[in-house]
PDB file of C-alpha atoms and ligand atoms in Angstrom:
ATOM      1  CA  MET A1004     -21.425   1.052 -15.661  1.00 45.00           C
ATOM      2  CA  ARG A1005     -21.740   1.800 -11.978  1.00 43.00           C
ATOM      3  CA  GLN A1006     -18.488   0.108 -11.055  1.00 46.00           C
ATOM      4  CA  VAL A1007     -16.435   2.735 -12.874  1.00 50.00           C
ATOM      5  CA  PHE A1008     -17.245   5.197 -10.127  1.00 67.00           C
ATOM      6  CA  MET A1009     -16.248   2.916  -7.244  1.00 89.00           C
ATOM      7  CA  ALA A1010     -12.826   3.145  -5.629  1.00 96.00           C
ATOM      8  CA  ARG A1011     -10.318   0.438  -6.431  1.00 97.00           C
ATOM      9  CA  VAL A1012      -8.814  -0.614  -3.116  1.00 98.00           C
ATOM     10  CA  LEU A1013      -5.114  -1.593  -3.231  1.00 98.00           C
ATOM     11  CA  ALA A1014      -3.555  -3.151  -0.135  1.00 98.00           C
ATOM     12  CA  VAL A1015       0.237  -2.630  -0.048  1.00 98.00           C
ATOM     13  CA  CYS A1016       1.281  -5.665   1.919  1.00 98.00           C
ATOM     14  CA  ASN A1017       4.269  -7.748   2.962  1.00 96.00           C
ATOM     15  CA  GLN A1018       4.701  -9.135   6.448  1.00 94.00           C
ATOM     16  CA  LYS A1019       8.500  -8.628   6.082  1.00 93.00           C
ATOM     17  CA  GLY A1020       9.701  -5.301   7.563  1.00 95.00           C
ATOM     18  CA  GLY A1021      11.498  -2.599   5.642  1.00 96.00           C
ATOM     19  CA  VAL A1022      10.740  -3.823   2.120  1.00 97.00           C
ATOM     20  CA  GLY A1023       9.301  -0.491   0.855  1.00 98.00           C
ATOM     21  CA  LYS A1024       5.567  -0.757   1.729  1.00 98.00           C
ATOM     22  CA  THR A1025       5.267   2.796   3.037  1.00 98.00           C
ATOM     23  CA  THR A1026       7.487   4.286   0.373  1.00 98.00           C
ATOM     24  CA  THR A1027       5.350   2.539  -2.253  1.00 98.00           C
ATOM     25  CA  SER A1028       1.983   3.507  -0.611  1.00 98.00           C
ATOM     26  CA  VAL A1029       2.833   7.211  -0.339  1.00 98.00           C
ATOM     27  CA  ASN A1030       4.506   7.594  -3.731  1.00 98.00           C
ATOM     28  CA  LEU A1031       2.150   5.424  -5.723  1.00 98.00           C
ATOM     29  CA  ALA A1032      -0.753   7.382  -4.180  1.00 98.00           C
ATOM     30  CA  ALA A1033       0.923  10.683  -5.063  1.00 98.00           C
ATOM     31  CA  ALA A1034       1.682   9.468  -8.610  1.00 98.00           C
ATOM     32  CA  LEU A1035      -1.977   8.450  -9.069  1.00 98.00           C
ATOM     33  CA  ALA A1036      -2.988  11.882  -7.789  1.00 98.00           C
ATOM     34  CA  VAL A1037      -0.710  13.460 -10.402  1.00 97.00           C
ATOM     35  CA  SER A1038      -2.816  11.615 -12.975  1.00 96.00           C
ATOM     36  CA  ARG A1039      -5.864  13.415 -11.543  1.00 96.00           C
ATOM     37  CA  LYS A1040      -7.186  10.377  -9.731  1.00 97.00           C
ATOM     38  CA  ARG A1041      -8.951  10.961  -6.437  1.00 97.00           C
ATOM     39  CA  VAL A1042      -6.954   9.019  -3.876  1.00 98.00           C
ATOM     40  CA  LEU A1043      -7.290   8.037  -0.245  1.00 98.00           C
ATOM     41  CA  VAL A1044      -4.326   6.645   1.675  1.00 98.00           C
ATOM     42  CA  VAL A1045      -5.112   4.535   4.737  1.00 98.00           C
ATOM     43  CA  ASP A1046      -2.311   4.258   7.270  1.00 98.00           C
ATOM     44  CA  LEU A1047      -2.857   0.951   8.935  1.00 98.00           C
ATOM     45  CA  ASP A1048       0.526   0.791  10.713  1.00 98.00           C
ATOM     46  CA  PRO A1049       0.982   2.021  14.311  1.00 97.00           C
ATOM     47  CA  GLN A1050       4.431   3.278  13.253  1.00 98.00           C
ATOM     48  CA  GLY A1051       2.517   6.043  11.443  1.00 98.00           C
ATOM     49  CA  ASN A1052       5.208   6.331   8.771  1.00 98.00           C
ATOM     50  CA  ALA A1053       2.784   6.922   5.918  1.00 98.00           C
ATOM     51  CA  THR A1054       1.166   9.693   7.997  1.00 98.00           C
ATOM     52  CA  MET A1055       4.473  11.450   8.612  1.00 98.00           C
ATOM     53  CA  GLY A1056       5.594  10.844   5.003  1.00 98.00           C
ATOM     54  CA  SER A1057       2.416  12.603   3.899  1.00 98.00           C
ATOM     55  CA  GLY A1058       3.340  15.733   5.840  1.00 97.00           C
ATOM     56  CA  ILE A1059       0.947  15.091   8.763  1.00 97.00           C
ATOM     57  CA  ASN A1060       2.261  15.179  12.289  1.00 97.00           C
ATOM     58  CA  LYS A1061       1.267  11.833  13.890  1.00 97.00           C
ATOM     59  CA  MET A1062       1.528  13.354  17.428  1.00 96.00           C
ATOM     60  CA  GLU A1063      -1.203  15.907  16.705  1.00 96.00           C
ATOM     61  CA  LEU A1064      -4.088  13.795  15.461  1.00 96.00           C
ATOM     62  CA  ALA A1065      -7.625  14.332  16.582  1.00 93.00           C
ATOM     63  CA  ALA A1066      -8.579  10.823  15.498  1.00 95.00           C
ATOM     64  CA  ILE A1067      -6.882   7.877  13.853  1.00 96.00           C
ATOM     65  CA  THR A1068      -7.834   4.953  11.559  1.00 95.00           C
ATOM     66  CA  GLY A1069      -8.204   2.861  14.767  1.00 96.00           C
ATOM     67  CA  ASP A1070     -11.041   5.068  16.127  1.00 96.00           C
ATOM     68  CA  LEU A1071     -12.838   4.493  12.857  1.00 96.00           C
ATOM     69  CA  LEU A1072     -12.275   0.727  13.043  1.00 96.00           C
ATOM     70  CA  LEU A1073     -13.859   0.799  16.502  1.00 96.00           C
ATOM     71  CA  ASN A1074     -16.833   2.844  15.263  1.00 94.00           C
ATOM     72  CA  GLU A1075     -15.890   5.695  17.599  1.00 96.00           C
ATOM     73  CA  VAL A1076     -15.716   8.522  15.034  1.00 97.00           C
ATOM     74  CA  ALA A1077     -17.145   9.288  11.613  1.00 97.00           C
ATOM     75  CA  PHE A1078     -14.995   9.091   8.454  1.00 98.00           C
ATOM     76  CA  ASP A1079     -14.778  12.901   8.092  1.00 97.00           C
ATOM     77  CA  GLU A1080     -13.615  13.317  11.703  1.00 97.00           C
ATOM     78  CA  ALA A1081     -10.547  11.092  11.082  1.00 97.00           C
ATOM     79  CA  MET A1082      -9.797  11.972   7.465  1.00 98.00           C
ATOM     80  CA  ILE A1083      -7.191  14.645   6.778  1.00 97.00           C
ATOM     81  CA  VAL A1084      -6.504  16.326   3.479  1.00 97.00           C
ATOM     82  CA  ALA A1085      -2.719  15.887   2.895  1.00 96.00           C
ATOM     83  CA  GLU A1086      -2.442  19.003   0.739  1.00 93.00           C
ATOM     84  CA  LYS A1087       1.257  18.708  -0.135  1.00 89.00           C
ATOM     85  CA  SER A1088       0.678  15.141  -1.289  1.00 94.00           C
ATOM     86  CA  GLY A1089      -2.499  15.568  -3.297  1.00 97.00           C
ATOM     87  CA  TYR A1090      -4.560  12.956  -1.544  1.00 98.00           C
ATOM     88  CA  ASP A1091      -6.761  12.345   1.494  1.00 98.00           C
ATOM     89  CA  LEU A1092      -5.361  10.403   4.450  1.00 98.00           C
ATOM     90  CA  LEU A1093      -6.713   8.254   7.245  1.00 98.00           C
ATOM     91  CA  PRO A1094      -3.812   8.733   9.648  1.00 98.00           C
ATOM     92  CA  ALA A1095      -2.271   6.491  12.304  1.00 98.00           C
ATOM     93  CA  ASN A1096       0.025   6.572  15.308  1.00 97.00           C
ATOM     94  CA  GLN A1097       0.963   4.284  18.143  1.00 97.00           C
ATOM     95  CA  ASN A1098      -2.582   4.372  19.463  1.00 96.00           C
ATOM     96  CA  LEU A1099      -3.443   2.039  16.617  1.00 97.00           C
ATOM     97  CA  THR A1100      -1.865  -0.760  18.707  1.00 96.00           C
ATOM     98  CA  THR A1101      -4.508  -0.235  21.420  1.00 95.00           C
ATOM     99  CA  ALA A1102      -7.201  -0.193  18.800  1.00 93.00           C
ATOM    100  CA  GLU A1103      -5.842  -3.415  17.343  1.00 94.00           C
ATOM    101  CA  VAL A1104      -6.263  -5.163  20.729  1.00 95.00           C
ATOM    102  CA  GLU A1105      -9.735  -3.670  21.317  1.00 95.00           C
ATOM    103  CA  LEU A1106     -10.752  -4.748  17.849  1.00 94.00           C
ATOM    104  CA  MET A1107     -10.530  -8.359  18.986  1.00 92.00           C
ATOM    105  CA  GLY A1108     -13.708  -7.760  21.046  1.00 93.00           C
ATOM    106  CA  VAL A1109     -15.700  -6.556  18.000  1.00 92.00           C
ATOM    107  CA  SER A1110     -17.797  -9.302  16.434  1.00 91.00           C
ATOM    108  CA  SER A1111     -17.294  -8.316  12.798  1.00 92.00           C
ATOM    109  CA  ARG A1112     -13.680  -7.365  13.385  1.00 94.00           C
ATOM    110  CA  GLU A1113     -12.350  -8.465   9.992  1.00 95.00           C
ATOM    111  CA  PHE A1114     -14.930  -6.413   8.107  1.00 96.00           C
ATOM    112  CA  GLN A1115     -14.551  -3.046   9.787  1.00 97.00           C
ATOM    113  CA  LEU A1116     -12.317  -1.437   7.203  1.00 97.00           C
ATOM    114  CA  GLN A1117     -14.401  -2.869   4.328  1.00 97.00           C
ATOM    115  CA  LYS A1118     -17.494  -1.264   5.831  1.00 96.00           C
ATOM    116  CA  ILE A1119     -15.753   2.121   6.239  1.00 97.00           C
ATOM    117  CA  LEU A1120     -14.371   2.096   2.701  1.00 97.00           C
ATOM    118  CA  SER A1121     -17.509   0.962   0.943  1.00 96.00           C
ATOM    119  CA  ALA A1122     -19.314   3.917   2.498  1.00 96.00           C
ATOM    120  CA  VAL A1123     -16.901   6.402   0.869  1.00 97.00           C
ATOM    121  CA  SER A1124     -16.193   4.375  -2.264  1.00 96.00           C
ATOM    122  CA  LYS A1125     -17.710   6.883  -4.668  1.00 96.00           C
ATOM    123  CA  ARG A1126     -15.523   9.706  -3.355  1.00 97.00           C
ATOM    124  CA  TYR A1127     -12.334   8.101  -4.612  1.00 98.00           C
ATOM    125  CA  ASP A1128     -10.859   6.390  -7.649  1.00 97.00           C
ATOM    126  CA  TYR A1129      -8.137   4.653  -5.649  1.00 98.00           C
ATOM    127  CA  VAL A1130      -7.683   3.701  -1.996  1.00 98.00           C
ATOM    128  CA  VAL A1131      -4.110   2.730  -1.048  1.00 98.00           C
ATOM    129  CA  ILE A1132      -3.691   0.900   2.257  1.00 98.00           C
ATOM    130  CA  ASP A1133      -0.259   0.891   3.885  1.00 98.00           C
ATOM    131  CA  CYS A1134      -0.145  -2.351   5.948  1.00 98.00           C
ATOM    132  CA  PRO A1135       2.031  -3.034   8.998  1.00 97.00           C
ATOM    133  CA  PRO A1136       4.878  -5.579   8.778  1.00 96.00           C
ATOM    134  CA  SER A1137       2.824  -8.530  10.147  1.00 92.00           C
ATOM    135  CA  LEU A1138      -0.140 -10.670   9.284  1.00 90.00           C
ATOM    136  CA  ASN A1139      -2.305  -9.419  12.118  1.00 93.00           C
ATOM    137  CA  ILE A1140      -5.966  -8.373  12.320  1.00 95.00           C
ATOM    138  CA  LEU A1141      -5.173  -4.976  10.812  1.00 97.00           C
ATOM    139  CA  THR A1142      -3.620  -6.639   7.757  1.00 96.00           C
ATOM    140  CA  VAL A1143      -6.592  -9.006   7.568  1.00 95.00           C
ATOM    141  CA  ASN A1144      -8.863  -5.966   7.534  1.00 97.00           C
ATOM    142  CA  ALA A1145      -6.870  -4.588   4.628  1.00 98.00           C
ATOM    143  CA  LEU A1146      -6.997  -7.832   2.702  1.00 97.00           C
ATOM    144  CA  VAL A1147     -10.738  -8.209   3.244  1.00 97.00           C
ATOM    145  CA  ALA A1148     -11.368  -4.648   2.104  1.00 97.00           C
ATOM    146  CA  ALA A1149      -9.031  -4.792  -0.910  1.00 98.00           C
ATOM    147  CA  LYS A1150      -9.687  -5.630  -4.445  1.00 97.00           C
ATOM    148  CA  SER A1151      -6.004  -6.466  -5.025  1.00 97.00           C
ATOM    149  CA  VAL A1152      -2.624  -6.595  -3.292  1.00 98.00           C
ATOM    150  CA  VAL A1153       0.574  -4.759  -4.228  1.00 98.00           C
ATOM    151  CA  ILE A1154       3.515  -6.739  -2.803  1.00 98.00           C
ATOM    152  CA  PRO A1155       6.748  -4.804  -2.519  1.00 98.00           C
ATOM    153  CA  THR A1156       9.808  -6.977  -2.161  1.00 97.00           C
ATOM    154  CA  GLN A1157      13.538  -6.527  -2.106  1.00 96.00           C
ATOM    155  CA  CYS A1158      15.439  -8.891  -4.363  1.00 95.00           C
ATOM    156  CA  GLU A1159      17.186 -10.626  -1.487  1.00 92.00           C
ATOM    157  CA  TYR A1160      17.803 -14.224  -0.555  1.00 85.00           C
ATOM    158  CA  PHE A1161      14.801 -14.739   1.733  1.00 83.00           C
ATOM    159  CA  ALA A1162      12.334 -12.848  -0.464  1.00 84.00           C
ATOM    160  CA  LEU A1163      10.813 -15.883  -2.111  1.00 85.00           C
ATOM    161  CA  GLU A1164      10.260 -17.660   1.206  1.00 85.00           C
ATOM    162  CA  GLY A1165       8.392 -14.685   2.671  1.00 86.00           C
ATOM    163  CA  LEU A1166       6.295 -14.318  -0.488  1.00 92.00           C
ATOM    164  CA  SER A1167       4.954 -17.850  -0.315  1.00 88.00           C
ATOM    165  CA  ALA A1168       3.660 -17.228   3.274  1.00 87.00           C
ATOM    166  CA  LEU A1169       1.954 -14.075   2.053  1.00 92.00           C
ATOM    167  CA  MET A1170       0.498 -15.834  -0.992  1.00 92.00           C
ATOM    168  CA  GLN A1171      -0.958 -18.462   1.334  1.00 92.00           C
ATOM    169  CA  THR A1172      -2.593 -15.817   3.513  1.00 92.00           C
ATOM    170  CA  ILE A1173      -4.028 -14.165   0.424  1.00 95.00           C
ATOM    171  CA  GLU A1174      -5.371 -17.555  -0.742  1.00 95.00           C
ATOM    172  CA  ARG A1175      -6.926 -18.105   2.719  1.00 94.00           C
ATOM    173  CA  ILE A1176      -8.686 -14.773   2.643  1.00 95.00           C
ATOM    174  CA  ARG A1177      -9.833 -15.467  -0.914  1.00 96.00           C
ATOM    175  CA  ASN A1178     -11.403 -18.736   0.112  1.00 95.00           C
ATOM    176  CA  ALA A1179     -12.904 -17.422   3.348  1.00 93.00           C
ATOM    177  CA  THR A1180     -14.190 -13.920   2.876  1.00 93.00           C
ATOM    178  CA  ASN A1181     -13.025 -12.062  -0.235  1.00 95.00           C
ATOM    179  CA  SER A1182     -13.278 -14.314  -3.298  1.00 95.00           C
ATOM    180  CA  GLU A1183     -12.282 -11.517  -5.674  1.00 94.00           C
ATOM    181  CA  LEU A1184      -9.000 -10.632  -4.029  1.00 97.00           C
ATOM    182  CA  ALA A1185      -6.341 -10.551  -6.708  1.00 96.00           C
ATOM    183  CA  THR A1186      -2.579 -10.016  -6.792  1.00 96.00           C
ATOM    184  CA  GLU A1187      -2.120  -6.574  -8.333  1.00 97.00           C
ATOM    185  CA  GLY A1188       1.588  -7.311  -8.619  1.00 97.00           C
ATOM    186  CA  ILE A1189       4.876  -8.104  -7.015  1.00 97.00           C
ATOM    187  CA  LEU A1190       7.035  -4.970  -6.955  1.00 98.00           C
ATOM    188  CA  ARG A1191      10.795  -5.169  -6.994  1.00 98.00           C
ATOM    189  CA  THR A1192      11.975  -2.324  -4.708  1.00 98.00           C
ATOM    190  CA  MET A1193      15.359  -0.778  -3.770  1.00 98.00           C
ATOM    191  CA  PHE A1194      16.795  -2.490  -6.816  1.00 98.00           C
ATOM    192  CA  ASP A1195      20.460  -2.211  -7.547  1.00 96.00           C
ATOM    193  CA  PRO A1196      21.370  -3.756 -10.912  1.00 93.00           C
ATOM    194  CA  ARG A1197      25.079  -3.883  -9.951  1.00 95.00           C
ATOM    195  CA  ASN A1198      24.189  -6.487  -7.307  1.00 95.00           C
ATOM    196  CA  ASN A1199      24.367 -10.000  -8.845  1.00 95.00           C
ATOM    197  CA  LEU A1200      22.188 -11.501  -6.144  1.00 94.00           C
ATOM    198  CA  ALA A1201      19.475  -8.927  -6.890  1.00 96.00           C
ATOM    199  CA  LEU A1202      19.610  -9.866 -10.578  1.00 96.00           C
ATOM    200  CA  ASP A1203      19.370 -13.579  -9.737  1.00 95.00           C
ATOM    201  CA  VAL A1204      16.472 -13.162  -7.328  1.00 95.00           C
ATOM    202  CA  SER A1205      14.721 -10.899  -9.870  1.00 96.00           C
ATOM    203  CA  LYS A1206      15.011 -13.705 -12.453  1.00 96.00           C
ATOM    204  CA  GLU A1207      13.664 -16.209  -9.941  1.00 94.00           C
ATOM    205  CA  LEU A1208      10.675 -13.964  -9.225  1.00 94.00           C
ATOM    206  CA  LEU A1209       9.890 -13.715 -12.913  1.00 96.00           C
ATOM    207  CA  ARG A1210      10.269 -17.510 -13.328  1.00 94.00           C
ATOM    208  CA  HIS A1211       8.038 -18.249 -10.321  1.00 91.00           C
ATOM    209  CA  PHE A1212       5.395 -15.549 -10.660  1.00 93.00           C
ATOM    210  CA  GLY A1213       5.563 -14.488 -14.338  1.00 95.00           C
ATOM    211  CA  LYS A1214       3.034 -11.804 -15.197  1.00 95.00           C
ATOM    212  CA  GLN A1215       2.284 -11.277 -11.519  1.00 95.00           C
ATOM    213  CA  VAL A1216       5.513  -9.321 -11.332  1.00 97.00           C
ATOM    214  CA  PHE A1217       5.237  -5.605 -12.236  1.00 98.00           C
ATOM    215  CA  ARG A1218       7.383  -4.626 -15.214  1.00 98.00           C
ATOM    216  CA  THR A1219       8.286  -1.385 -13.384  1.00 98.00           C
ATOM    217  CA  ILE A1220      11.236  -1.787 -11.102  1.00 98.00           C
ATOM    218  CA  ILE A1221      11.871   0.720  -8.242  1.00 98.00           C
ATOM    219  CA  PRO A1222      15.601   1.558  -8.128  1.00 98.00           C
ATOM    220  CA  ARG A1223      17.473   2.284  -4.952  1.00 98.00           C
ATOM    221  CA  ASN A1224      17.363   6.081  -4.923  1.00 98.00           C
ATOM    222  CA  VAL A1225      18.492   8.418  -2.143  1.00 98.00           C
ATOM    223  CA  ALA A1226      15.768  10.947  -2.807  1.00 98.00           C
ATOM    224  CA  LEU A1227      13.113   8.330  -2.050  1.00 98.00           C
ATOM    225  CA  ALA A1228      14.640   7.914   1.424  1.00 98.00           C
ATOM    226  CA  GLU A1229      15.006  11.676   1.953  1.00 98.00           C
ATOM    227  CA  ALA A1230      11.514  12.799   0.900  1.00 98.00           C
ATOM    228  CA  PRO A1231       9.654  11.489   3.991  1.00 97.00           C
ATOM    229  CA  SER A1232      11.751  13.654   6.338  1.00 97.00           C
ATOM    230  CA  TYR A1233      10.307  16.630   4.487  1.00 97.00           C
ATOM    231  CA  GLY A1234       6.807  15.195   4.696  1.00 96.00           C
ATOM    232  CA  MET A1235       6.568  15.006   0.931  1.00 97.00           C
ATOM    233  CA  PRO A1236       6.023  12.344  -1.712  1.00 98.00           C
ATOM    234  CA  ILE A1237       8.765  12.014  -4.226  1.00 98.00           C
ATOM    235  CA  THR A1238       6.726  13.746  -6.911  1.00 97.00           C
ATOM    236  CA  SER A1239       6.803  16.977  -4.869  1.00 96.00           C
ATOM    237  CA  TYR A1240      10.328  16.564  -3.467  1.00 97.00           C
ATOM    238  CA  ASP A1241      12.121  15.903  -6.739  1.00 97.00           C
ATOM    239  CA  ASN A1242       9.758  15.283  -9.616  1.00 95.00           C
ATOM    240  CA  ASN A1243      12.501  14.258 -12.049  1.00 95.00           C
ATOM    241  CA  CYS A1244      14.675  11.916 -10.061  1.00 98.00           C
ATOM    242  CA  ARG A1245      14.802   8.201 -10.872  1.00 98.00           C
ATOM    243  CA  GLY A1246      12.625   7.309  -7.916  1.00 98.00           C
ATOM    244  CA  ALA A1247       9.889   9.767  -9.021  1.00 98.00           C
ATOM    245  CA  ARG A1248      10.019   8.440 -12.570  1.00 98.00           C
ATOM    246  CA  ALA A1249       9.734   4.861 -11.324  1.00 98.00           C
ATOM    247  CA  TYR A1250       6.640   5.527  -9.198  1.00 98.00           C
ATOM    248  CA  LEU A1251       5.000   7.478 -12.030  1.00 98.00           C
ATOM    249  CA  ALA A1252       5.699   4.500 -14.297  1.00 98.00           C
ATOM    250  CA  LEU A1253       4.190   2.165 -11.707  1.00 98.00           C
ATOM    251  CA  ALA A1254       1.047   4.310 -11.545  1.00 98.00           C
ATOM    252  CA  GLY A1255       0.916   4.224 -15.383  1.00 98.00           C
ATOM    253  CA  GLU A1256       1.272   0.471 -15.410  1.00 98.00           C
ATOM    254  CA  ILE A1257      -1.559   0.094 -12.907  1.00 98.00           C
ATOM    255  CA  LEU A1258      -3.813   2.617 -14.659  1.00 97.00           C
ATOM    256  CA  ARG A1259      -3.303   0.948 -18.046  1.00 96.00           C
ATOM    257  CA  LYS A1260      -4.118  -2.423 -16.630  1.00 93.00           C
ATOM    258  CA  HIS A1261      -7.366  -1.209 -15.067  1.00 89.00           C
ATOM    259  CA  LYS A1262      -8.438   0.479 -18.239  1.00 86.00           C
ATOM    260  CA  LYS A1263      -8.387  -2.890 -19.951  1.00 63.00           C
ATOM    261  CA  THR A1264     -10.394  -4.700 -17.297  1.00 58.00           C
TER     262      THR A1264
HETATM  263  P1  LIG B1618       7.951  -1.340   7.689  1.00 89.77           P
HETATM  264  O1  LIG B1618       7.862  -2.792   7.518  1.00 89.77           O
HETATM  265  O2  LIG B1618       8.772  -0.961   8.882  1.00 89.77           O
HETATM  266  O3  LIG B1618       6.656  -0.633   7.658  1.00 89.77           O
HETATM  267  P2  LIG B1618       8.290  -0.631   4.946  1.00 89.77           P
HETATM  268  O4  LIG B1618       8.090  -1.972   4.292  1.00 89.77           O
HETATM  269  O5  LIG B1618       7.110   0.272   4.983  1.00 89.77           O
HETATM  270  O6  LIG B1618       8.809  -0.797   6.439  1.00 89.77           O
HETATM  271  P3  LIG B1618       9.779   1.607   4.005  1.00 89.77           P
HETATM  272  O7  LIG B1618       9.601   2.322   5.302  1.00 89.77           O
HETATM  273  O8  LIG B1618       9.030   2.056   2.818  1.00 89.77           O
HETATM  274  O9  LIG B1618       9.517   0.042   4.234  1.00 89.77           O
HETATM  275  O10 LIG B1618      11.301   1.498   3.593  1.00 89.77           O
HETATM  276  C1  LIG B1618      12.331   1.121   4.487  1.00 89.77           C
HETATM  277  C2  LIG B1618      13.476   2.068   4.405  1.00 89.77           C
HETATM  278  O11 LIG B1618      14.062   2.033   3.110  1.00 89.77           O
HETATM  279  C3  LIG B1618      13.078   3.522   4.618  1.00 89.77           C
HETATM  280  O12 LIG B1618      14.114   4.198   5.353  1.00 89.77           O
HETATM  281  C4  LIG B1618      12.922   4.110   3.240  1.00 89.77           C
HETATM  282  O13 LIG B1618      13.129   5.467   3.165  1.00 89.77           O
HETATM  283  C5  LIG B1618      13.994   3.345   2.486  1.00 89.77           C
HETATM  284  N1  LIG B1618      13.665   3.098   1.086  1.00 89.77           N
HETATM  285  C6  LIG B1618      12.525   2.533   0.624  1.00 89.77           C
HETATM  286  N2  LIG B1618      12.539   2.433  -0.729  1.00 89.77           N
HETATM  287  C7  LIG B1618      13.679   2.942  -1.138  1.00 89.77           C
HETATM  288  C8  LIG B1618      14.343   3.127  -2.390  1.00 89.77           C
HETATM  289  N3  LIG B1618      13.754   2.707  -3.536  1.00 89.77           N
HETATM  290  N4  LIG B1618      15.543   3.655  -2.455  1.00 89.77           N
HETATM  291  C9  LIG B1618      16.160   4.092  -1.299  1.00 89.77           C
HETATM  292  N5  LIG B1618      15.648   3.923  -0.072  1.00 89.77           N
HETATM  293  C10 LIG B1618      14.442   3.349   0.022  1.00 89.77           C
HETATM  294 MG1  LIG B1619       5.902   0.894   6.591  1.00 89.77          MG
END
């Protein structure tokens, strides 16, 4: 079956800031790489956090994802092998903001990333896209290119409200351009079981979204916050901490699911 060799594209997306998108992108990608999957991480956020967290200096880039989106460079001119992380990276920095504006003048602007990724699809098993904290044209590019969406969320009071806006956007993209776009799963991040509100919101999420919620829960774990400052994923920084075990479990959950389908 030809499909087996095509990359599965996961967009890690939530328009809310600071919910663990980048932490999830980098560490899920590294955990998939530990399972010998060929992985590409696409940094689609001008903050360039996934780039720095992969051990690549965002101030010293020859080309960024934005240059690719504007057809100004070839894939291999922008792609960097993030050796310490075990995956390939399309990096980003603040110049992506300029690219985002210029992209508005491109006629097939929503399809640029899809075009780029389908051309390299056979080189990877998984592509993980780290989205910015907004529902802008960059995020739309990710959702058009993706097969499914990983939605990190903190178990806080406003979580559900934000999720319904995101679900509506996903539905809109599904109806307009990408009919196969699925929810890979809602991921509970920075979870602290001693916090009663977190437990309540977690229950609510399960009640509302049922099987769409990943069984794996990412705990609040200091090592996960420390690792990016060393430019390492958690699996390299501290392979045995709770954070590492959680992201390895998440990768396992995703891999098992895809084996079945
Ligand atoms: P943005 O919307 O700005 O892109 P984000 O959704 O990508 O943010 P992260 O950058 O992954 O969120 O996480 C926000 C902060 O929380 C970071 O400082 C990160 O190191 C920290 N963090 C993320 N997950 C955890 C965790 N499980 N335990 C402890 N700290 C965490
Ligand atoms: Mg981020």
